Coordinates of C-alpha atoms in Angstrom, one line a residue:
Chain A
X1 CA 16.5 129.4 84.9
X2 CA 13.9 132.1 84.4
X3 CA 11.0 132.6 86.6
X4 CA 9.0 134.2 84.3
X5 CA 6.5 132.3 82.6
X6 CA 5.3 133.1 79.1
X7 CA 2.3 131.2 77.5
X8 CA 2.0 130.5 74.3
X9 CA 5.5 130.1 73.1
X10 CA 4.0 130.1 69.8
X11 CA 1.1 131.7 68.0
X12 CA 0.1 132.5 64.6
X13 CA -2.5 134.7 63.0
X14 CA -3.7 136.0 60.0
X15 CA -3.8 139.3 59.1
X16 CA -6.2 141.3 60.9
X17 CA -6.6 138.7 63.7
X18 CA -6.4 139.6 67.3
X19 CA -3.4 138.6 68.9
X20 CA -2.9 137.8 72.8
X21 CA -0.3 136.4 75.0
X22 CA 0.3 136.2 78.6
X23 CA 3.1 136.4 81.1
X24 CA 3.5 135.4 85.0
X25 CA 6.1 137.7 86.6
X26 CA 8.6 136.2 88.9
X27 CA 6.7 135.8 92.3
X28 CA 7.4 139.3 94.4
X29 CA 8.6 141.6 90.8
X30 CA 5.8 144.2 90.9
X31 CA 7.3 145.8 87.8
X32 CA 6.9 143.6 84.3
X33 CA 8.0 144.8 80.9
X34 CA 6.9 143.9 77.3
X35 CA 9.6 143.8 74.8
X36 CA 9.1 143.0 71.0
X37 CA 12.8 141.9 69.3
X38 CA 12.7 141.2 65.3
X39 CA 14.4 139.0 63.2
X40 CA 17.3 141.0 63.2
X41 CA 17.8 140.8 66.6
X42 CA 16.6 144.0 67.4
X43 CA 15.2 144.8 70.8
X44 CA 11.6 147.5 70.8
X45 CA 10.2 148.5 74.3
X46 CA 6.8 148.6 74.4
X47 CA 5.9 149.4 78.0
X48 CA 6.0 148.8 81.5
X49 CA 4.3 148.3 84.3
X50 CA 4.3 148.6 88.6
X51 CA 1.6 146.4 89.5
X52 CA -1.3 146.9 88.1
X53 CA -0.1 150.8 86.5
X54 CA 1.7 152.1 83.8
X55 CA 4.9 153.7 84.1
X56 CA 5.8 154.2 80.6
X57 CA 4.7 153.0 77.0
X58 CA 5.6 154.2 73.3
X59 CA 3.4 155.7 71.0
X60 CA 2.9 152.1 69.2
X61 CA 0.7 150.4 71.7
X62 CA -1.2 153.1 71.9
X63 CA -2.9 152.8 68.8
X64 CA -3.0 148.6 67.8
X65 CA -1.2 147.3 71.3
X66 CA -3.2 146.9 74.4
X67 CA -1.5 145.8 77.4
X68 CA -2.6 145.0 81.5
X69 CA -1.6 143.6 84.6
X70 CA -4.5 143.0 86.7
X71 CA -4.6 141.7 90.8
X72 CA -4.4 138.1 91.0
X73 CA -4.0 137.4 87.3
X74 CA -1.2 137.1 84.6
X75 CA 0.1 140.5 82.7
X76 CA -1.2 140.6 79.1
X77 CA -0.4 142.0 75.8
X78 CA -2.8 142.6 73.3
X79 CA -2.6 143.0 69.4
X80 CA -6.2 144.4 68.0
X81 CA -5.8 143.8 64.1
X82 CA -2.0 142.0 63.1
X83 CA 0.0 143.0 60.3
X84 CA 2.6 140.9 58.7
X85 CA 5.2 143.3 60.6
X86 CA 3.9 142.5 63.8
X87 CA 5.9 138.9 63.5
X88 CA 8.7 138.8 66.1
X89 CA 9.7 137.4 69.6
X90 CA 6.9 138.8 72.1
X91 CA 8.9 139.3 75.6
X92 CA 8.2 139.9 78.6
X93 CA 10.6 140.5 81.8
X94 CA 10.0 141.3 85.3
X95 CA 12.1 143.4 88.3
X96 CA 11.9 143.7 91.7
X97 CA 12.3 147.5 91.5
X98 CA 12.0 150.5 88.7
X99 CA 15.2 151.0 87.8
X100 CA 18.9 149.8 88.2
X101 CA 18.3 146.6 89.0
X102 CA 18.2 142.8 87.6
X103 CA 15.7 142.1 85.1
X104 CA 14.8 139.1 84.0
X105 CA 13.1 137.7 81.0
X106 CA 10.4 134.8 79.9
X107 CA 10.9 132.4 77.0
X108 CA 8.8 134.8 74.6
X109 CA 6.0 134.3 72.3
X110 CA 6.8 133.5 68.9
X111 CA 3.9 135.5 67.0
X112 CA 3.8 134.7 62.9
X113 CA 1.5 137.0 61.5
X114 CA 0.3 134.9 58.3
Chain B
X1 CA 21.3 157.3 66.1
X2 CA 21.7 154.0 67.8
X3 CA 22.6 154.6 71.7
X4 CA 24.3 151.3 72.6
X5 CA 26.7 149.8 69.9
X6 CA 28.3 146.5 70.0
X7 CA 31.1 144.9 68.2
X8 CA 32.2 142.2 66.4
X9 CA 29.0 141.7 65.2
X10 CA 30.5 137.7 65.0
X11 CA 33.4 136.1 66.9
X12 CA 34.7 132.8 66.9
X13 CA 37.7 131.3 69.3
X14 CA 38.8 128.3 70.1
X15 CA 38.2 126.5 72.9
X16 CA 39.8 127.7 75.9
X17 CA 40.8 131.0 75.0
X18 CA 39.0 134.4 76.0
X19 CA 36.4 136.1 74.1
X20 CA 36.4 139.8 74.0
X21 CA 32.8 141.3 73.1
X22 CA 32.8 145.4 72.9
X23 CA 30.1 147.8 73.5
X24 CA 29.9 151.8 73.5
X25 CA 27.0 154.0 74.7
X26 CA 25.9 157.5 73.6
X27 CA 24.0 159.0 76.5
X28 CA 25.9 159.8 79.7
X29 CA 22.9 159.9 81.4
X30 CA 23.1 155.3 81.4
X31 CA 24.3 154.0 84.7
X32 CA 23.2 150.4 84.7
X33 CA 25.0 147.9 82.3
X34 CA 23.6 144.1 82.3
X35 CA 25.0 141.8 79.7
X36 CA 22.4 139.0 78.7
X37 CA 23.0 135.7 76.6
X38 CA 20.9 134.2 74.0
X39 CA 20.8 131.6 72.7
X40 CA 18.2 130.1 69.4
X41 CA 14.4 130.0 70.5
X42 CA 15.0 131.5 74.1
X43 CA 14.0 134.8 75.8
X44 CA 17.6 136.4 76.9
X45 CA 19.4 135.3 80.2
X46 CA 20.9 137.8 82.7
X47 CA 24.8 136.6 82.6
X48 CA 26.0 139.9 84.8
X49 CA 25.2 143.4 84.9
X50 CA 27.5 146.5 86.1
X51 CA 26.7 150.1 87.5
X52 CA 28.9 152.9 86.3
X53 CA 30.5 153.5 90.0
X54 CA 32.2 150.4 89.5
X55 CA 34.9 150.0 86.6
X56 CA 35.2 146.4 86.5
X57 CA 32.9 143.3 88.0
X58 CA 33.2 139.3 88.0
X59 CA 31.9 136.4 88.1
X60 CA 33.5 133.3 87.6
X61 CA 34.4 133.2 84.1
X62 CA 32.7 136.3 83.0
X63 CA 34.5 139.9 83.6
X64 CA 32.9 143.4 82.5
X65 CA 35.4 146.1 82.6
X66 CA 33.8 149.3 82.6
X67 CA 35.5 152.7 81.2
X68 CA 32.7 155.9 82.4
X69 CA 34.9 158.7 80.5
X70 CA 35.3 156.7 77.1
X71 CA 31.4 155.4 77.4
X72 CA 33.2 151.9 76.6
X73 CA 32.8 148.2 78.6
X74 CA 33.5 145.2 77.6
X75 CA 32.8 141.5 78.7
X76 CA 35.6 139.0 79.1
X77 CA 34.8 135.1 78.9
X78 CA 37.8 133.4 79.6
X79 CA 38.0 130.0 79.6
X80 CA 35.6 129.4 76.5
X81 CA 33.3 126.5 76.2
X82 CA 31.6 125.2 73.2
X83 CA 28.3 126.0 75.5
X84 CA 28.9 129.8 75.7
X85 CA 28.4 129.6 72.2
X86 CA 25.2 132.0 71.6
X87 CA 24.5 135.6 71.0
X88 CA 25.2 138.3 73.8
X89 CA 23.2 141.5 74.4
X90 CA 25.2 144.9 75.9
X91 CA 22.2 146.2 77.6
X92 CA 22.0 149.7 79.3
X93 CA 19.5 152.0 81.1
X94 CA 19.1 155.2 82.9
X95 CA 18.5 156.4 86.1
X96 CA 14.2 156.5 87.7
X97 CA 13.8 154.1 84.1
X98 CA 14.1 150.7 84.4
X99 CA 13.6 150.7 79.8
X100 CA 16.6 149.1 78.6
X101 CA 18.5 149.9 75.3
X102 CA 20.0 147.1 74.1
X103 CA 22.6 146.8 71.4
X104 CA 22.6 144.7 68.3
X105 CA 23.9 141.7 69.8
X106 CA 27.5 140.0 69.5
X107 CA 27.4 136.6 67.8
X108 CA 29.9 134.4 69.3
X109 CA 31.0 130.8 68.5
X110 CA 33.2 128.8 70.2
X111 CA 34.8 125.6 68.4
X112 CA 36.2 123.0 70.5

């Protein structure tokens, strides 16, 4: 069972609306990931994190997405205005190290962008 | 051009016999392979996950067999239940990343 805990598993917004979910890494995974997968199924890497610093991110969450993972509080992804294409499955995953090794995912947050 | 491919896109077998999902990667560069299962209205699950100086890792019913020079692996559930019935992610990532590039996903049904 996953360790990482997502909250909400559900949201919707209208257009334009500001958009925010959280995530709780598994206890001792310094690195968390954001992950957006669509209705077809298909996975989009938004960014990651070690602690509270960004490794990597893709252009998109520069511009609408805003993302943090401060000391001593859940990691959090941000959308500033939604758009009907925003809708999708909102996960996030955490590891214990960068790279080549387990990563494990949350439940997701079902965002409906109305 | 998609970097990690996976086929069928749907399976179905019966119960008790072995399902055979495929996937293929572009860039040589991927060393890590994790396969992860999904099923309706849950984030995926890590089922097992194989580095590329390995050509073949198991657990219990689940097998990936690894080919480096064809860019090929596959994952082997023998023994089918009706409850491995879900979708099933080839997964794959490179060295000092720990981004993953998943494929489309493999379908897979299993009718008892």
């Amino acid at each position: 069972n996953s360790k990482v805990i997502q909250t909400p598993r559900y949201l919707v917004k209208g257009q334009g609306q500001k958009a925010k979910m959280r995530c709780i890494p598994e206890k001792g995974h310094p690195v968390v990931f954001w992950y957006q997968q669509n209705k077809n199924n298909e996975f989009k890497f938004l960014i990651n994190f070690q602690n509270q610093e960004v490794l990597q991110q893709i252009d998109m969450t520069e511009k609408r997405f805003s993302a943090e993972c401060p000391s001593n509080s859940p990691c959090s992804l941000e959308i500033q205005s939604s758009e009907a294409g925003d809708s999708a499955l909102y996960l996030c995953a955490s590891s214990l190290l960068q790279s080549n090794t387990e990563v494990f995912f949350g439940k997701g947050t079902r965002l409906t962008v109305v | 051009q998609q970097q990690v491919r996976q086929s069928p896109q749907s399976l179905t077998v019966w119960e008790g016999e072995t399902a055979i999902l495929n996937c293929s990667y572009e860039d040589s560069t991927f060393n890590y392979f994790p396969w992860y299962q999904q099923f309706p209205g849950e984030g995926p699950a890590l089922l097992i996950s194989i580095r590329s100086v390995s050509d073949k890792k198991e657990d219990g019913r689940f097998t990936i067999f690894f080919n480096k020079r064809e860019k090929k692996l596959s994952l082997h559930i023998t023994d089918s239940q009706p409850g491995d019935s879900a979708t099933y992610f080839c997964a794959a990532s490179a060295p000092n990343t720990g981004k993953l590039t998943f494929g489309d996903g493999t379908v897979l049904t299993v009718k008892p």
